[in-house]
Amino acid sequence: MDRQTLVREADAELIERLRDGDEVAFGDLIDAYSAPLLRLAITFVQSRSVAEEVVQETWMAVVTGIGRFEGRSSVKTWLFKILTNKAKTRALRERRTIPFSDFELDSGDEPAVDANRFLPATHSQWPGHWATPPQPWSMGPEGTAIDRETLDVLRRALEDLPHAQRIVVGLRDVHGWPAMDVCAALNVSEANQRVLLHRGRSRLRAVLERYFSDEGERTHV
């Protein structure tokens, strides 16, 4: 039995228990998803307290809407879609407007990687190939200390990404969502999800390249 079948069967059982008023099932659902729902809500609204209210509104919508859930998506996708809609509404109310047209390729024709890193179209042998390829990274002898430092650099870089890229990269690479769930929760096309993910990852990689380059220079001073 494949994973999708197992998820569908588990979801069907969970929905049946929720419709029957099973408080244990609802408690398990809250325990499993409250933290990731809060992390996503924080990206839309201006404070943690408002994000917590959005999560509470989401749970209320689950309670009142469970009878209308048709099972066309996973329970997880359904939850996060509710959260996203609640957070968008709240962000507008709080005048922290984040147009969801942002998710329709928020950066126009912005290249994901500096064009100067590629060979020109006129190159005799390798037009369009890397001129300066990505460099491999090494943690060095300090090990864990550098790992923690690198995570801090990466976390700050993630926070600095354009809004749409930050959410897509966060859902895919931090929370481990598959592309299909991200598209469903954010109501974006697969193509746009893929471009936003690529641009966000490219920005993060560029930050890490600079960090490790600077670290190497400091080591050899």
mmCIF file of N, CA and C in Angstrom, residues 138-153 155 211-212 215:
data_model
loop_
_atom_site.group_PDB
_atom_site.id
_atom_site.type_symbol
_atom_site.label_atom_id
_atom_site.label_comp_id
_atom_site.label_asym_id
_atom_site.label_seq_id
_atom_site.Cartn_x
_atom_site.Cartn_y
_atom_site.Cartn_z
ATOM 1 N N SER A 138 32.584 23.157 3.286
ATOM 2 C CA SER A 138 33.145 22.281 4.308
ATOM 3 C C SER A 138 32.955 22.931 5.661
ATOM 4 N N MET A 139 32.544 22.138 6.631
ATOM 5 C CA MET A 139 32.302 22.684 7.959
ATOM 6 C C MET A 139 33.600 22.970 8.715
ATOM 7 N N GLY A 140 34.688 22.324 8.322
ATOM 8 C CA GLY A 140 35.943 22.615 8.973
ATOM 9 C C GLY A 140 36.081 21.947 10.329
ATOM 10 N N PRO A 141 37.212 22.163 10.988
ATOM 11 C CA PRO A 141 37.506 21.456 12.244
ATOM 12 C C PRO A 141 36.635 21.875 13.411
ATOM 13 N N GLU A 142 36.022 23.067 13.349
ATOM 14 C CA GLU A 142 35.221 23.517 14.488
ATOM 15 C C GLU A 142 33.906 22.770 14.613
ATOM 16 N N GLY A 143 33.445 22.171 13.552
ATOM 17 C CA GLY A 143 32.289 21.281 13.607
ATOM 18 C C GLY A 143 31.018 21.937 14.075
ATOM 19 N N THR A 144 30.554 21.522 15.245
ATOM 20 C CA THR A 144 29.236 21.918 15.733
ATOM 21 C C THR A 144 29.085 23.418 15.881
ATOM 22 N N ALA A 145 30.127 24.111 16.341
ATOM 23 C CA ALA A 145 30.026 25.556 16.525
ATOM 24 C C ALA A 145 29.716 26.247 15.206
ATOM 25 N N ILE A 146 30.397 25.821 14.137
ATOM 26 C CA ILE A 146 30.139 26.418 12.829
ATOM 27 C C ILE A 146 28.764 26.016 12.338
ATOM 28 N N ASP A 147 28.325 24.800 12.624
ATOM 29 C CA ASP A 147 26.983 24.381 12.234
ATOM 30 C C ASP A 147 25.937 25.336 12.806
ATOM 31 N N ARG A 148 26.054 25.638 14.077
ATOM 32 C CA ARG A 148 25.090 26.536 14.712
ATOM 33 C C ARG A 148 25.158 27.928 14.096
ATOM 34 N N GLU A 149 26.366 28.389 13.852
ATOM 35 C CA GLU A 149 26.547 29.703 13.258
ATOM 36 C C GLU A 149 25.953 29.750 11.854
ATOM 37 N N THR A 150 26.161 28.667 11.109
ATOM 38 C CA THR A 150 25.617 28.595 9.756
ATOM 39 C C THR A 150 24.097 28.620 9.782
ATOM 40 N N LEU A 151 23.502 27.915 10.727
ATOM 41 C CA LEU A 151 22.046 27.919 10.855
ATOM 42 C C LEU A 151 21.523 29.324 11.147
ATOM 43 N N ASP A 152 22.256 30.070 11.976
ATOM 44 C CA ASP A 152 21.850 31.447 12.266
ATOM 45 C C ASP A 152 21.902 32.310 11.010
ATOM 46 N N VAL A 153 22.965 32.134 10.210
ATOM 47 C CA VAL A 153 23.092 32.872 8.957
ATOM 48 C C VAL A 153 21.944 32.526 8.024
ATOM 49 N N ARG A 155 19.007 31.275 8.819
ATOM 50 C CA ARG A 155 17.728 31.737 9.366
ATOM 51 C C ARG A 155 17.510 33.219 9.054
ATOM 52 N N TYR A 211 29.088 33.584 2.897
ATOM 53 C CA TYR A 211 29.463 33.298 4.286
ATOM 54 C C TYR A 211 30.673 32.374 4.348
ATOM 55 N N PHE A 212 30.642 31.282 3.578
ATOM 56 C CA PHE A 212 31.750 30.330 3.624
ATOM 57 C C PHE A 212 33.006 30.902 2.986
ATOM 58 N N GLU A 215 34.377 33.084 5.630
ATOM 59 C CA GLU A 215 34.910 32.227 6.698
ATOM 60 C C GLU A 215 36.259 31.666 6.300
#
